[in-house]
CSV table of C-alpha atoms and ligand atoms in Angstrom, one decimal:
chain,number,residue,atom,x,y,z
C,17,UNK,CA,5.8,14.5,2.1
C,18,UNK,CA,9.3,13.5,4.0
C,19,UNK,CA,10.9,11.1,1.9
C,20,UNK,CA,12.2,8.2,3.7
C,21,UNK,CA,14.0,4.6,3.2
C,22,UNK,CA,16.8,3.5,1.7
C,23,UNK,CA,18.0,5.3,-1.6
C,24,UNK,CA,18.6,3.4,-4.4
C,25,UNK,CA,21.3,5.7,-6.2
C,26,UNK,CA,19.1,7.8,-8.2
C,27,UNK,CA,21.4,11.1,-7.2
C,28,UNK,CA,20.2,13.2,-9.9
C,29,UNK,CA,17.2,13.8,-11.8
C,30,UNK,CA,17.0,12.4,-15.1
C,31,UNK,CA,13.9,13.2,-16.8
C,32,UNK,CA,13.0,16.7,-18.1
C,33,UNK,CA,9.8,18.0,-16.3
C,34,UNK,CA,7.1,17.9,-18.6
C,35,UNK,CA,5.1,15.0,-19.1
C,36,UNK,CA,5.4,11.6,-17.8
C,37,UNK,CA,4.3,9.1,-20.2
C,38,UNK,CA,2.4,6.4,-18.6
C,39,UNK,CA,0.9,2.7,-19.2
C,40,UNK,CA,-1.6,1.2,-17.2
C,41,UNK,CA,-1.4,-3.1,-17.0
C,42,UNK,CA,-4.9,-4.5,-15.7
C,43,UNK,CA,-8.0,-2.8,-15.9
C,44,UNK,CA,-10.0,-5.4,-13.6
C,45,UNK,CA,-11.1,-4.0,-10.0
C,46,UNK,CA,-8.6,-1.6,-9.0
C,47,UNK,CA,-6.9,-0.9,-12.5
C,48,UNK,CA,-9.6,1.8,-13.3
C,49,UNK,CA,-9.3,3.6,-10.5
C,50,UNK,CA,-5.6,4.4,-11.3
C,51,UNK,CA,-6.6,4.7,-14.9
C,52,UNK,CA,-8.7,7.6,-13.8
C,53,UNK,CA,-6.5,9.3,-11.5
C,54,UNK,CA,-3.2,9.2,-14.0
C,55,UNK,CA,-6.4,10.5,-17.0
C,56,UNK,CA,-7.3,13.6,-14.2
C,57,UNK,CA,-2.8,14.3,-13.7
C,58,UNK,CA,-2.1,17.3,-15.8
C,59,UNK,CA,1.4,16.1,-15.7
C,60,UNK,CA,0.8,12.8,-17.1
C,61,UNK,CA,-0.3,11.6,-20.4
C,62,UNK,CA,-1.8,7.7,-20.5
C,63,UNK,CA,-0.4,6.3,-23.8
C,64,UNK,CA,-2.0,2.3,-23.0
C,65,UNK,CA,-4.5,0.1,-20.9
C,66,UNK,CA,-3.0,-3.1,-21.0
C,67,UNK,CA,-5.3,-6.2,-20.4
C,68,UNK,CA,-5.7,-9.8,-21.3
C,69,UNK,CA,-9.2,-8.9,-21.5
C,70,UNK,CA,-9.1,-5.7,-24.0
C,71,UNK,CA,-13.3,-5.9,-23.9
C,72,UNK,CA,-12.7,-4.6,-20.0
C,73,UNK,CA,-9.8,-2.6,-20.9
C,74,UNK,CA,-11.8,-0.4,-24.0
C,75,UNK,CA,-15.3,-0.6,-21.7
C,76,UNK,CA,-13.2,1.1,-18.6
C,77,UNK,CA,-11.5,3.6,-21.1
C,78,UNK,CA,-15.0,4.4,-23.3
C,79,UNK,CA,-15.4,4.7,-27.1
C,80,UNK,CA,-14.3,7.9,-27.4
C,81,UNK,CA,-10.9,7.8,-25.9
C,82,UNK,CA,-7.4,8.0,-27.6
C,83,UNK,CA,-5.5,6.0,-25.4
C,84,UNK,CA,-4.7,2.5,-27.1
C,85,UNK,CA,-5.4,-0.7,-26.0
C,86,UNK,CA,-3.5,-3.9,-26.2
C,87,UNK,CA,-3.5,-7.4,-24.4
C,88,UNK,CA,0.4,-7.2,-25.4
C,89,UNK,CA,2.6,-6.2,-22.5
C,90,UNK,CA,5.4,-5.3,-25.0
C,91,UNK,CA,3.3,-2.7,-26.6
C,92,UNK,CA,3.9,-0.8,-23.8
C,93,UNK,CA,7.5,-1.7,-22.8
C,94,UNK,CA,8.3,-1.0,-26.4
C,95,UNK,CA,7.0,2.6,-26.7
C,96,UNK,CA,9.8,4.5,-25.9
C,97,UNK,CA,7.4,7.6,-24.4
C,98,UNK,CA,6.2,5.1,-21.9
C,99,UNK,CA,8.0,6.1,-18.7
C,100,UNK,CA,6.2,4.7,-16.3
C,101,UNK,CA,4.2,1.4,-16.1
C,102,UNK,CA,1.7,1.1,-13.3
C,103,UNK,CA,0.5,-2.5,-12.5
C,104,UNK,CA,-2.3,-3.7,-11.2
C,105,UNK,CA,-2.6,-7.1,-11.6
C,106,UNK,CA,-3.0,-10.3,-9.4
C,107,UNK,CA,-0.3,-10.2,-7.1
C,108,UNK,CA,1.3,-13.8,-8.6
C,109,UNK,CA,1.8,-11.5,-12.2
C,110,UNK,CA,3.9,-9.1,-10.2
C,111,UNK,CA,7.4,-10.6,-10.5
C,112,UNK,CA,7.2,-11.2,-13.8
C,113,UNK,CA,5.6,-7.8,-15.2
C,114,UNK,CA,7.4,-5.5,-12.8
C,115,UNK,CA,11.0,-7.5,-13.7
C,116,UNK,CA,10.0,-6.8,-17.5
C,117,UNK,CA,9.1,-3.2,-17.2
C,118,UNK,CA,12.3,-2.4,-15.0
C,119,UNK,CA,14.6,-4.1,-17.9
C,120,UNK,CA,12.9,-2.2,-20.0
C,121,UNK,CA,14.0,1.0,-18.5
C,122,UNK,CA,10.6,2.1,-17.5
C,123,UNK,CA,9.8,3.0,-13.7
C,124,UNK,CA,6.5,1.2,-12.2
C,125,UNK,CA,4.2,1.9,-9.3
C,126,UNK,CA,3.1,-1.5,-8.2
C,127,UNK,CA,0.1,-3.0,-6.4
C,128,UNK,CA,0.3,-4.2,-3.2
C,129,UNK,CA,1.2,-6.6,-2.4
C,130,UNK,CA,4.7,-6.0,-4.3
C,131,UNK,CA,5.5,-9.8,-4.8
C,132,UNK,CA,4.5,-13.2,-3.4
C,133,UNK,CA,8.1,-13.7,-1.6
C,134,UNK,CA,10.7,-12.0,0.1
C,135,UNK,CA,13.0,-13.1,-2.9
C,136,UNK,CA,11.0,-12.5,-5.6
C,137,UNK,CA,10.6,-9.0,-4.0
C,138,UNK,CA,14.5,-8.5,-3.4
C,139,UNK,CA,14.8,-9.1,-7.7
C,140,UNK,CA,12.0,-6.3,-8.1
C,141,UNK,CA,14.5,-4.0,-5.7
C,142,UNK,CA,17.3,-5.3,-7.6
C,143,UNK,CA,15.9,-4.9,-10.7
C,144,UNK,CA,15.4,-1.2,-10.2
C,145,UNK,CA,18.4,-0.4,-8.6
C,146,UNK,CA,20.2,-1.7,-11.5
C,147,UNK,CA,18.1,-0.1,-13.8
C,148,UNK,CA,18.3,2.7,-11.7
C,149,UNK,CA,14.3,3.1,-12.1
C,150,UNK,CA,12.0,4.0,-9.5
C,151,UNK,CA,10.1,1.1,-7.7
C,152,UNK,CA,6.9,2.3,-5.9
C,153,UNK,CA,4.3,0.5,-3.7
C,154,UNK,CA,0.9,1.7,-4.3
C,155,UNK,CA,0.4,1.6,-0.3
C,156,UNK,CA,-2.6,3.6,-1.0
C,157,UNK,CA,-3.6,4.4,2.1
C,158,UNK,CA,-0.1,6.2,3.3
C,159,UNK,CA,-1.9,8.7,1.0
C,160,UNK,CA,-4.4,9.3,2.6
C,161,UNK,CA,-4.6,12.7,4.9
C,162,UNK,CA,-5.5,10.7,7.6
C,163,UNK,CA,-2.5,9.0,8.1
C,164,UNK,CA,0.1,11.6,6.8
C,165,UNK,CA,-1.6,13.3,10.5
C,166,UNK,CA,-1.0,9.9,12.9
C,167,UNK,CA,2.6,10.0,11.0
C,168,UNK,CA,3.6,14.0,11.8
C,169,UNK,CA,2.0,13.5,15.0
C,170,UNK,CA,4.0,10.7,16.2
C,171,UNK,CA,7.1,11.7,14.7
C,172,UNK,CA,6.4,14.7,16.6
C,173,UNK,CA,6.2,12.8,19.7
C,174,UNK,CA,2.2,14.2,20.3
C,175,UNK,CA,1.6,10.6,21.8
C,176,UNK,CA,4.4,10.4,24.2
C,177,UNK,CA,5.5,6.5,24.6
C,178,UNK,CA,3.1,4.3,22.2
C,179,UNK,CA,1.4,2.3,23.8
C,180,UNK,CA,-0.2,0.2,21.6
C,181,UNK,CA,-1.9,-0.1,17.7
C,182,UNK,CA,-4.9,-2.2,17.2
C,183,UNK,CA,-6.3,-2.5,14.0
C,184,UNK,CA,-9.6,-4.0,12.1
C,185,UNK,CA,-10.0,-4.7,8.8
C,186,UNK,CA,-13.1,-6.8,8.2
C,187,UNK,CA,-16.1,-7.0,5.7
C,188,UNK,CA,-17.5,-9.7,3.7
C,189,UNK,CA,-15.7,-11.1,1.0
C,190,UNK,CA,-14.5,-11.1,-2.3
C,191,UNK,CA,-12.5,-14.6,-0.8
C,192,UNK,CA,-9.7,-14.8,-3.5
C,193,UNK,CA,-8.5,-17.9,-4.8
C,194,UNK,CA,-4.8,-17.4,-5.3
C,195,UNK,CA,-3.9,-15.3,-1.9
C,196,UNK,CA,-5.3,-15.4,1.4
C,197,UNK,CA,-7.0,-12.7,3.8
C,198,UNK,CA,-3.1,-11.9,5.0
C,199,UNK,CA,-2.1,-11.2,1.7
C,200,UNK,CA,-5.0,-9.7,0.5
C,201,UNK,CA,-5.8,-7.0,3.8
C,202,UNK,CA,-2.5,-7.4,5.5
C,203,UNK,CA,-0.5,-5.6,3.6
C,204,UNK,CA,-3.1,-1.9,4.3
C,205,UNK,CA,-2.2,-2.2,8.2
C,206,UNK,CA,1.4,-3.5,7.2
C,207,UNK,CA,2.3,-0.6,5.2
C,208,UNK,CA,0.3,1.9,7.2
C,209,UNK,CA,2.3,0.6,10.2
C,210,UNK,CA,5.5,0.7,8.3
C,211,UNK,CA,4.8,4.4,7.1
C,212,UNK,CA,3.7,5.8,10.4
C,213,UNK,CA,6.1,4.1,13.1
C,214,UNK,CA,9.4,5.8,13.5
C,215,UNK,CA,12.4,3.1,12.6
C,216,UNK,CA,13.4,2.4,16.5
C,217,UNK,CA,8.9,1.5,16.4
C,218,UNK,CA,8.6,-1.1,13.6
C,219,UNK,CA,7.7,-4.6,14.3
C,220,UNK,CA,11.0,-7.2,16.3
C,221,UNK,CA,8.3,-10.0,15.9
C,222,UNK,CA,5.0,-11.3,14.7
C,223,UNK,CA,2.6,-14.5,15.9
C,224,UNK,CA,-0.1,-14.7,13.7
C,225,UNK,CA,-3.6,-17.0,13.6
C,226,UNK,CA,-5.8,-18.0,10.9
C,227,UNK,CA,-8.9,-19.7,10.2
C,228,UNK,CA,-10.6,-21.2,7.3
C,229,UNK,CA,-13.9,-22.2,8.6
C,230,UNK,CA,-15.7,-22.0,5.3
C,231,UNK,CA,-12.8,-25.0,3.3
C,232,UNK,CA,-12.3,-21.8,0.6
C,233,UNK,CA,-8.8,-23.3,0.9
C,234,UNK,CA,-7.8,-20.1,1.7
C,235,UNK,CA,-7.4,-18.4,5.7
C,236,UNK,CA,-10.1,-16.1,5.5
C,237,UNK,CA,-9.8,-15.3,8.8
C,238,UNK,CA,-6.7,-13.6,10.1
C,239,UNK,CA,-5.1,-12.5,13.4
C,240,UNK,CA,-1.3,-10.5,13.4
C,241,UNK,CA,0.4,-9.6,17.2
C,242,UNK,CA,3.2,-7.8,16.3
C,243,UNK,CA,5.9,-6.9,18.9
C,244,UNK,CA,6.8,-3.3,18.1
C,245,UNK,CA,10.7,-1.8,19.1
C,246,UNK,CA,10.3,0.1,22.3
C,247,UNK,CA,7.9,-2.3,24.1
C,248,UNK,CA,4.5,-1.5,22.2
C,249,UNK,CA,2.6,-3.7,20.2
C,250,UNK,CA,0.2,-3.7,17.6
C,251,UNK,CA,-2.9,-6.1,16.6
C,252,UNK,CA,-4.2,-6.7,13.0
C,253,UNK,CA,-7.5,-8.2,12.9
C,254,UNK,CA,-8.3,-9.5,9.1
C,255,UNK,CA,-11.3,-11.0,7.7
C,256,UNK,CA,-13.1,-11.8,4.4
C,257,UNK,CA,-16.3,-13.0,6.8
C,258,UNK,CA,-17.6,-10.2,8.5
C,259,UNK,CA,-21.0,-9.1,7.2
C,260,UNK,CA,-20.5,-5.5,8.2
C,261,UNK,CA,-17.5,-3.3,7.5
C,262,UNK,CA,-15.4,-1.9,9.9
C,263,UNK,CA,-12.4,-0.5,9.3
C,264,UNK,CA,-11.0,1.1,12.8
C,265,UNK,CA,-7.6,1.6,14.0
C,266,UNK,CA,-6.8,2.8,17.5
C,267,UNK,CA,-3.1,4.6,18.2
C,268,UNK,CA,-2.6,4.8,21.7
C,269,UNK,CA,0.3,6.3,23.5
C,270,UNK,CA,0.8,7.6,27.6
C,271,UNK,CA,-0.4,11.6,26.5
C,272,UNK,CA,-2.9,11.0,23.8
C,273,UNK,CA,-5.1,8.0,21.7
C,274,UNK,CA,-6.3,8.7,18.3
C,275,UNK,CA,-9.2,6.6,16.4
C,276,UNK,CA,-9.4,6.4,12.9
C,277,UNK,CA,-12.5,5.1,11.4
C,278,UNK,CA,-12.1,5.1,8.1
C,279,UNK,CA,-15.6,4.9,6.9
C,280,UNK,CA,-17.2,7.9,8.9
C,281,UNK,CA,-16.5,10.5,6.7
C,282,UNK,CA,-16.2,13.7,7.4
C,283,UNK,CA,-14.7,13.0,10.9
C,284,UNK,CA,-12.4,9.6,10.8
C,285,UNK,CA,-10.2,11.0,13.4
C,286,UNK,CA,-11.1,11.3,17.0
C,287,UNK,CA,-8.1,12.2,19.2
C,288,UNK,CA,-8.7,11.7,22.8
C,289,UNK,CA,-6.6,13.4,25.9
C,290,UNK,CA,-6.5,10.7,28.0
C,291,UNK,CA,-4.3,8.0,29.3
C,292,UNK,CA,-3.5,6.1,31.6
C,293,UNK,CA,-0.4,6.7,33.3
C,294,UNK,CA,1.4,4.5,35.9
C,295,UNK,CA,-0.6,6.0,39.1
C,296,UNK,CA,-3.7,7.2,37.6
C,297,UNK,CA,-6.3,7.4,34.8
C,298,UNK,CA,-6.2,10.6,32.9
C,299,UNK,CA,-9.5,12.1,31.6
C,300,UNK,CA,-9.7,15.3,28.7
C,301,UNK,CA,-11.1,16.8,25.8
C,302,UNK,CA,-12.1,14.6,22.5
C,303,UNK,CA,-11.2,16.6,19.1
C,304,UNK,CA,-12.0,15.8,15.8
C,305,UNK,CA,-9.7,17.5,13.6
C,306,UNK,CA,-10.8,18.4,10.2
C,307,UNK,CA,-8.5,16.7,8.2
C,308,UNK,CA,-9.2,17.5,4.1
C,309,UNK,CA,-11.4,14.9,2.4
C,310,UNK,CA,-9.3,13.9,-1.0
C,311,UNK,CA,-8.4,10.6,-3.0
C,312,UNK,CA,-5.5,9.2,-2.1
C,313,UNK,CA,-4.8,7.6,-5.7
C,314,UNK,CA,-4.4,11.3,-6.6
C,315,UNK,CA,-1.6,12.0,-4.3
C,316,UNK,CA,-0.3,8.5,-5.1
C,317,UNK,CA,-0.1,9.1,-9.1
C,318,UNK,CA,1.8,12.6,-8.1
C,319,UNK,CA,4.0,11.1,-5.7
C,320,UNK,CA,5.3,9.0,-8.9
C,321,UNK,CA,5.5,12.0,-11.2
C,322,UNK,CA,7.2,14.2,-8.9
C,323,UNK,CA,9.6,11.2,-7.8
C,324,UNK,CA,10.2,10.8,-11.7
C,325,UNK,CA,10.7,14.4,-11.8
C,326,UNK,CA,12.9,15.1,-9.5
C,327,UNK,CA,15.0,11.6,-8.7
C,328,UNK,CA,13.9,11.6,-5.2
C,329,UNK,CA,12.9,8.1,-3.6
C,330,UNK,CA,9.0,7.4,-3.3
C,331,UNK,CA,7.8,7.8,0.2
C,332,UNK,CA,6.4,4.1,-0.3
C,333,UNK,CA,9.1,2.4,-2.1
C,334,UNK,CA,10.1,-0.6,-3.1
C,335,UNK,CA,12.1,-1.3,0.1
C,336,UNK,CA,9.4,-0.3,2.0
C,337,UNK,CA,7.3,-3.5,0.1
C,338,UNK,CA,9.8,-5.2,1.1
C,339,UNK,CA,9.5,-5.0,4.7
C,340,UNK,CA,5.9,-5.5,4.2
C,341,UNK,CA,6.3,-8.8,2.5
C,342,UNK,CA,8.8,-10.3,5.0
C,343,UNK,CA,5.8,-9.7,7.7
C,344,UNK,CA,3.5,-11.3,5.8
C,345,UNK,CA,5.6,-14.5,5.3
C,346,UNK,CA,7.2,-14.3,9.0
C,347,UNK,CA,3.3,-14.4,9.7
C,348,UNK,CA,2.6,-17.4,7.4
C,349,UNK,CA,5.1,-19.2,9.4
C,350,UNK,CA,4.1,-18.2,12.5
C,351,UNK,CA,0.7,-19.8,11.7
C,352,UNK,CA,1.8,-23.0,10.1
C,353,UNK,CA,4.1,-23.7,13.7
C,354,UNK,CA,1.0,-22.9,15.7
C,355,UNK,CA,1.2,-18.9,16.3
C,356,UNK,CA,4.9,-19.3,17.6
C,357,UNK,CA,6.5,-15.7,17.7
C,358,UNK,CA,8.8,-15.0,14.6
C,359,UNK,CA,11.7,-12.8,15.0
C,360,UNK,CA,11.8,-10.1,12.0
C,361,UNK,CA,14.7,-8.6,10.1
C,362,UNK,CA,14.4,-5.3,8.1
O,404,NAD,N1,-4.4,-0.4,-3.3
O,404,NAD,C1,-5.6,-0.9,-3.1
O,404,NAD,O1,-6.3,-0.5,-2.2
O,404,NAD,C2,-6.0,-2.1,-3.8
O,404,NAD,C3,-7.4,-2.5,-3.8
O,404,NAD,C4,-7.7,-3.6,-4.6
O,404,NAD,C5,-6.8,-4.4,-5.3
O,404,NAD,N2,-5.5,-4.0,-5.2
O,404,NAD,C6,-4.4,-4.7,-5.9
O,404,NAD,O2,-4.6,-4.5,-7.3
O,404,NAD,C7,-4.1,-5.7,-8.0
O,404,NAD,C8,-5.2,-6.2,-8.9
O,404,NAD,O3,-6.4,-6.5,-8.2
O,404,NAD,P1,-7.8,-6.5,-8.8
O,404,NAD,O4,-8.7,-6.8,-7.7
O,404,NAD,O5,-8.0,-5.3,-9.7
O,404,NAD,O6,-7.7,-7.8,-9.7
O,404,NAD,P2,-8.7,-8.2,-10.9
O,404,NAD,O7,-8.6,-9.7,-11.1
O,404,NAD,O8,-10.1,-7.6,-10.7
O,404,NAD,O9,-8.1,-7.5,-12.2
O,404,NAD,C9,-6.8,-7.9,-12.7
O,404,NAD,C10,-6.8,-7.6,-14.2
O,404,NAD,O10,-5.5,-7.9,-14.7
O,404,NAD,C11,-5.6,-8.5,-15.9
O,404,NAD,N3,-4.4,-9.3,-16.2
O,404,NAD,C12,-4.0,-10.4,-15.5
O,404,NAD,N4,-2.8,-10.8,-16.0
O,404,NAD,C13,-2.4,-10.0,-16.9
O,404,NAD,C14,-1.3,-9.9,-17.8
O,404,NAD,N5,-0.3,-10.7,-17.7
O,404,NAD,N6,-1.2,-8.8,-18.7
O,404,NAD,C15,-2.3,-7.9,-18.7
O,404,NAD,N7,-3.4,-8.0,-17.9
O,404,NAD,C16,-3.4,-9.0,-17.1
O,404,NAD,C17,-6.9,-9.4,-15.9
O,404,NAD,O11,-7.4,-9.6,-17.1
O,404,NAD,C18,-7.8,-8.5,-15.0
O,404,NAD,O12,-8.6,-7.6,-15.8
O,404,NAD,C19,-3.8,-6.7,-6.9
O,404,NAD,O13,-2.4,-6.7,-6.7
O,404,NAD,C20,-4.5,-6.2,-5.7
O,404,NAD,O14,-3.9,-6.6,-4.5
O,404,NAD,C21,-5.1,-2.9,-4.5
């Protein structure tokens, strides 16, 4: 994978190959599918499960394993063959246990989203550049085969001009109580957008919408137009209220449109030869390229190891959360002035 983003003066690698000791915090929802993936990496050994709730954490793990569990977060900052500490807890723990791991000198893969605020964000990229730790996103999806393809194939200009991005992102439920469905979704089609648009692409401004016609107290509805560099724009449509799933995403540029549907397996991407160009419609073949079927977490949890390895910068790191969270709060103020545009800054 091409790594990209801003370096944060790891020149040279530090760590022997061998392997990478590793500490998992939260085993709720997520946490055990990470646990599973870092358990299946030959060049990682999982040393602790860290949960609040050790019941969860030893049910995830099973009676027979040796991995320890503790509801103590120093535990694992204060095991010196912990090198790496992967969160994956709610998103308003993130500050606080990422901050603690990186002054502890361990690298950590965090959840997305990487922080509640910009700032908060800025001290986790602080944090590991003065540790000089690794800070990764888990943008899990950037992993995934299908859009490692839409990101060669518009860095290799197999679009021509973009055109446009429109994205959906919609099922029913869970509704959280501490973020809403811009926090929650947002930050897939965010990251996926920051991964796969070339720099002179990514988003000048965003006017967002939300709705909460259910009182949660929460926007469980959500709507993102984002003006992209070059004269494209993309559309994020969020929502926790949608009683089927659909999770689509059209790429459309002047030589080619692609559609990704993530959940028909097998064949999520379409690619259509057609356009529309500024005389005439344009009509051609429809290919389905088969594109390998494998878990992203798996090339996530290598990406970490290797990036540990070698010293080299994640391809999702922590500057790379940062652009994502100053979208999402650009977009929060965008719907608290009533869906005024909001110039961004990366
Ligand atoms: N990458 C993805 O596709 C994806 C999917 C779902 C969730 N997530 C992210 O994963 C994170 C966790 O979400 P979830 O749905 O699993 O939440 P969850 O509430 O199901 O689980 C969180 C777990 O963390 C534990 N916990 C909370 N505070 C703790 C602390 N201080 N120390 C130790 N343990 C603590 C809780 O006991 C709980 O078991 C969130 O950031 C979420 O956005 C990512």
């Amino acid at each position: 994978m091409k790594v990209e983003g801003s370096g944060h003066g790891m020149d040279s690698p530090e760590e022997e190959p061998g392997t990478v000791g590793v500490a998992v915090i939260g085993a709720g929802y997520w946490g055990p599918n990470l646990i599973r993936n870092v358990l299946s990496n030959d060049r990682c050994e999982l040393r602790w499960v860290c949960d609040l709730d050790t019941v969860r954490a030893a049910k995830v793990l099973g009676r027979r394993s040796p991995v320890r569990i503790t509801a103590d977060v120093n535990d694992v900052l204060n095991d010196p063959e912990v090198q790496a500490v992967v969160i994956a807890t709610p998103s308003s723990t993130h500050r606080r246990l990422g901050l603690a791991a990186l002054n502890a000198g361990k690298h950590v893969l965090m959840e997305k989203p990487l922080a509640t605020t910009v700032e908060e964000g800025e001290e986790l990229v602080a944090a590991a550049a003065a540790n000089n730790r690794i800070l990764m996103c888990d943008f899990t999806f950037c992993y995934t085969p299908v859009v490692q393809r839409l990101r060669s194939m518009i860095n290799d200009g197999d679009f021509g001009e973009l055109l446009f991005i429109d994205s959906t992102r919609v099922n029913l439920g869970l509704i959280q109580n501490d973020i809403d469905v811009f926090w929650d979704l947002g930050p897939h089609d965010l990251s996926i957008l920051d991964f796969i648009l070339p720099e002179e692409n990514r988003p000048i401004s965003v006017s967002a919408s939300g709705a909460d016609p259910l009182r949660s107290g929460q926007a469980c509805v959500g709507f993102m137009s984002l003006q992209l560099g070059g004269g494209a724009i993309a559309h994020v449509n969020l929502s926790w209220l949608s009683p089927t799933k659909i999770r689509t995403t059209v790429v459309s540029g002047a030589k080619r449109t692609a559609i990704w549907d993530d959940l028909k397996v097998g064949a999520r991407l379409s690619l259509y030869d057609a356009g529309v160009g500024m005389v005439a419609y344009r009509t051609g073949d429809i290919v389905t390229p088969a594109i390998p079927e494998r878990e992203a977490l798996g090339s996530v949890i290598n990406e970490l190891v290797t990036c540990i390895e070698t010293g080299r910068t994640p391809a999702t790191d922590g500057h790379a959360g940062l652009r994502v969270l100053r979208v999402l709060e650009a977009a929060g103020r965008s719907v608290a002035s009533g869906s005024t545009a909001i110039p961004l800054e990366f």
